[in-house]
Amino acid sequence: MREPKPMTEVLINHEEKQSLVTFATTLEIIAKKLKEQGSFQFVQGTKAISITPSKQLTVEYGYTKKADKHSFEIEFKWSEGQKELPLMSIE
């Protein structure tokens, strides 16, 4: 007998219109906090969600176009407690 799959918990589901400069600034803030602190907080009103990825990520990039509508997505995933894997090198 299979164990039941855990339910997906949606912690953030947010969409808003932003200028390109505002969006780029948001990406820079996220990148800086991840590099320096290993985490960042998503704050909406009085609610704050702390996002603390593991050191090893799976990253997906996607770009789609349908007529005159474009979509570029960056997604990163991790598992809690995931250990950092050694990087491959060629010597």
mmCIF file of C-alpha atoms in Angstrom:
data_model
loop_
_atom_site.group_PDB
_atom_site.id
_atom_site.type_symbol
_atom_site.label_atom_id
_atom_site.label_comp_id
_atom_site.label_asym_id
_atom_site.label_seq_id
_atom_site.Cartn_x
_atom_site.Cartn_y
_atom_site.Cartn_z
ATOM 1 C CA MET A 1 0.000 0.000 0.000
ATOM 2 C CA ARG A 2 1.361 3.407 -0.988
ATOM 3 C CA GLU A 3 1.797 6.253 1.427
ATOM 4 C CA PRO A 4 -0.481 9.175 0.574
ATOM 5 C CA LYS A 5 1.229 12.049 -1.212
ATOM 6 C CA PRO A 6 1.663 15.136 0.931
ATOM 7 C CA MET A 7 -0.676 17.991 0.041
ATOM 8 C CA THR A 8 0.825 21.008 -1.683
ATOM 9 C CA GLU A 9 0.718 24.077 0.536
ATOM 10 C CA VAL A 10 0.665 27.378 -1.385
ATOM 11 C CA LEU A 11 2.498 29.918 0.785
ATOM 12 C CA ILE A 12 2.753 32.715 -1.788
ATOM 13 C CA ASN A 13 0.670 33.355 -4.874
ATOM 14 C CA HIS A 14 1.209 36.935 -5.948
ATOM 15 C CA GLU A 15 1.070 38.767 -9.265
ATOM 16 C CA GLU A 16 1.389 42.486 -9.941
ATOM 17 C CA LYS A 17 2.358 44.873 -12.706
ATOM 18 C CA GLN A 18 5.816 46.455 -12.266
ATOM 19 C CA SER A 19 8.160 48.545 -14.333
ATOM 20 C CA LEU A 20 11.175 46.755 -15.771
ATOM 21 C CA VAL A 21 13.481 48.737 -13.444
ATOM 22 C CA THR A 22 11.415 47.827 -10.345
ATOM 23 C CA PHE A 23 11.422 44.159 -11.332
ATOM 24 C CA ALA A 24 15.194 44.180 -11.968
ATOM 25 C CA THR A 25 15.737 45.831 -8.567
ATOM 26 C CA THR A 26 13.653 43.103 -6.910
ATOM 27 C CA LEU A 27 15.796 40.411 -8.571
ATOM 28 C CA GLU A 28 18.959 42.205 -7.416
ATOM 29 C CA ILE A 29 17.689 42.345 -3.810
ATOM 30 C CA ILE A 30 16.808 38.630 -3.858
ATOM 31 C CA ALA A 31 20.211 37.740 -5.346
ATOM 32 C CA LYS A 32 22.108 39.903 -2.830
ATOM 33 C CA LYS A 33 20.246 38.447 0.164
ATOM 34 C CA LEU A 34 20.744 34.870 -1.085
ATOM 35 C CA LYS A 35 24.483 35.469 -1.575
ATOM 36 C CA GLU A 36 25.023 37.243 1.749
ATOM 37 C CA GLN A 37 22.466 35.627 4.090
ATOM 38 C CA GLY A 38 21.280 32.470 2.316
ATOM 39 C CA SER A 39 17.655 33.595 2.572
ATOM 40 C CA PHE A 40 15.200 36.406 1.872
ATOM 41 C CA GLN A 41 11.747 37.361 3.086
ATOM 42 C CA PHE A 42 8.667 37.923 0.974
ATOM 43 C CA VAL A 43 6.568 40.535 2.800
ATOM 44 C CA GLN A 44 2.977 41.287 1.930
ATOM 45 C CA GLY A 45 1.283 43.659 4.347
ATOM 46 C CA THR A 46 1.958 42.293 7.831
ATOM 47 C CA LYS A 47 2.649 38.751 6.599
ATOM 48 C CA ALA A 48 6.291 37.728 6.047
ATOM 49 C CA ILE A 49 7.418 34.422 4.555
ATOM 50 C CA SER A 50 11.067 33.460 4.986
ATOM 51 C CA ILE A 51 12.569 31.644 2.005
ATOM 52 C CA THR A 52 15.732 29.711 2.850
ATOM 53 C CA PRO A 53 16.849 27.374 0.064
ATOM 54 C CA SER A 54 19.407 24.642 0.554
ATOM 55 C CA LYS A 55 22.870 25.206 -0.925
ATOM 56 C CA GLN A 56 22.106 22.820 -3.817
ATOM 57 C CA LEU A 57 19.232 23.821 -6.138
ATOM 58 C CA THR A 58 17.504 22.590 -9.235
ATOM 59 C CA VAL A 59 17.036 25.599 -11.514
ATOM 60 C CA GLU A 60 14.673 25.868 -14.476
ATOM 61 C CA TYR A 61 14.520 28.642 -17.051
ATOM 62 C CA GLY A 62 11.677 28.939 -19.533
ATOM 63 C CA TYR A 63 10.790 31.368 -22.306
ATOM 64 C CA THR A 64 7.557 31.086 -24.236
ATOM 65 C CA LYS A 65 5.856 33.248 -26.815
ATOM 66 C CA LYS A 66 2.250 33.139 -27.972
ATOM 67 C CA ALA A 67 1.378 35.771 -30.575
ATOM 68 C CA ASP A 68 2.545 39.058 -28.994
ATOM 69 C CA LYS A 69 2.632 37.732 -25.393
ATOM 70 C CA HIS A 70 5.992 36.692 -23.942
ATOM 71 C CA SER A 71 6.740 34.846 -20.703
ATOM 72 C CA PHE A 72 10.155 34.273 -19.134
ATOM 73 C CA GLU A 73 10.238 32.209 -15.955
ATOM 74 C CA ILE A 74 12.967 31.415 -13.459
ATOM 75 C CA GLU A 75 12.190 28.670 -10.965
ATOM 76 C CA PHE A 76 14.433 27.140 -8.357
ATOM 77 C CA LYS A 77 13.614 24.096 -6.243
ATOM 78 C CA TRP A 78 15.231 22.327 -3.316
ATOM 79 C CA SER A 79 14.519 19.719 -0.685
ATOM 80 C CA GLU A 80 14.934 20.401 3.006
ATOM 81 C CA GLY A 81 18.080 18.816 4.367
ATOM 82 C CA GLN A 82 19.505 18.284 0.895
ATOM 83 C CA LYS A 83 23.281 18.001 1.031
ATOM 84 C CA GLU A 84 25.534 19.960 -1.279
ATOM 85 C CA LEU A 85 26.829 17.789 -4.107
ATOM 86 C CA PRO A 86 30.415 18.106 -5.274
ATOM 87 C CA LEU A 87 30.727 19.902 -8.602
ATOM 88 C CA MET A 88 32.213 18.086 -11.538
ATOM 89 C CA SER A 89 35.556 19.295 -12.809
ATOM 90 C CA ILE A 90 37.644 18.451 -15.828
ATOM 91 C CA GLU A 91 41.393 18.396 -15.411
#
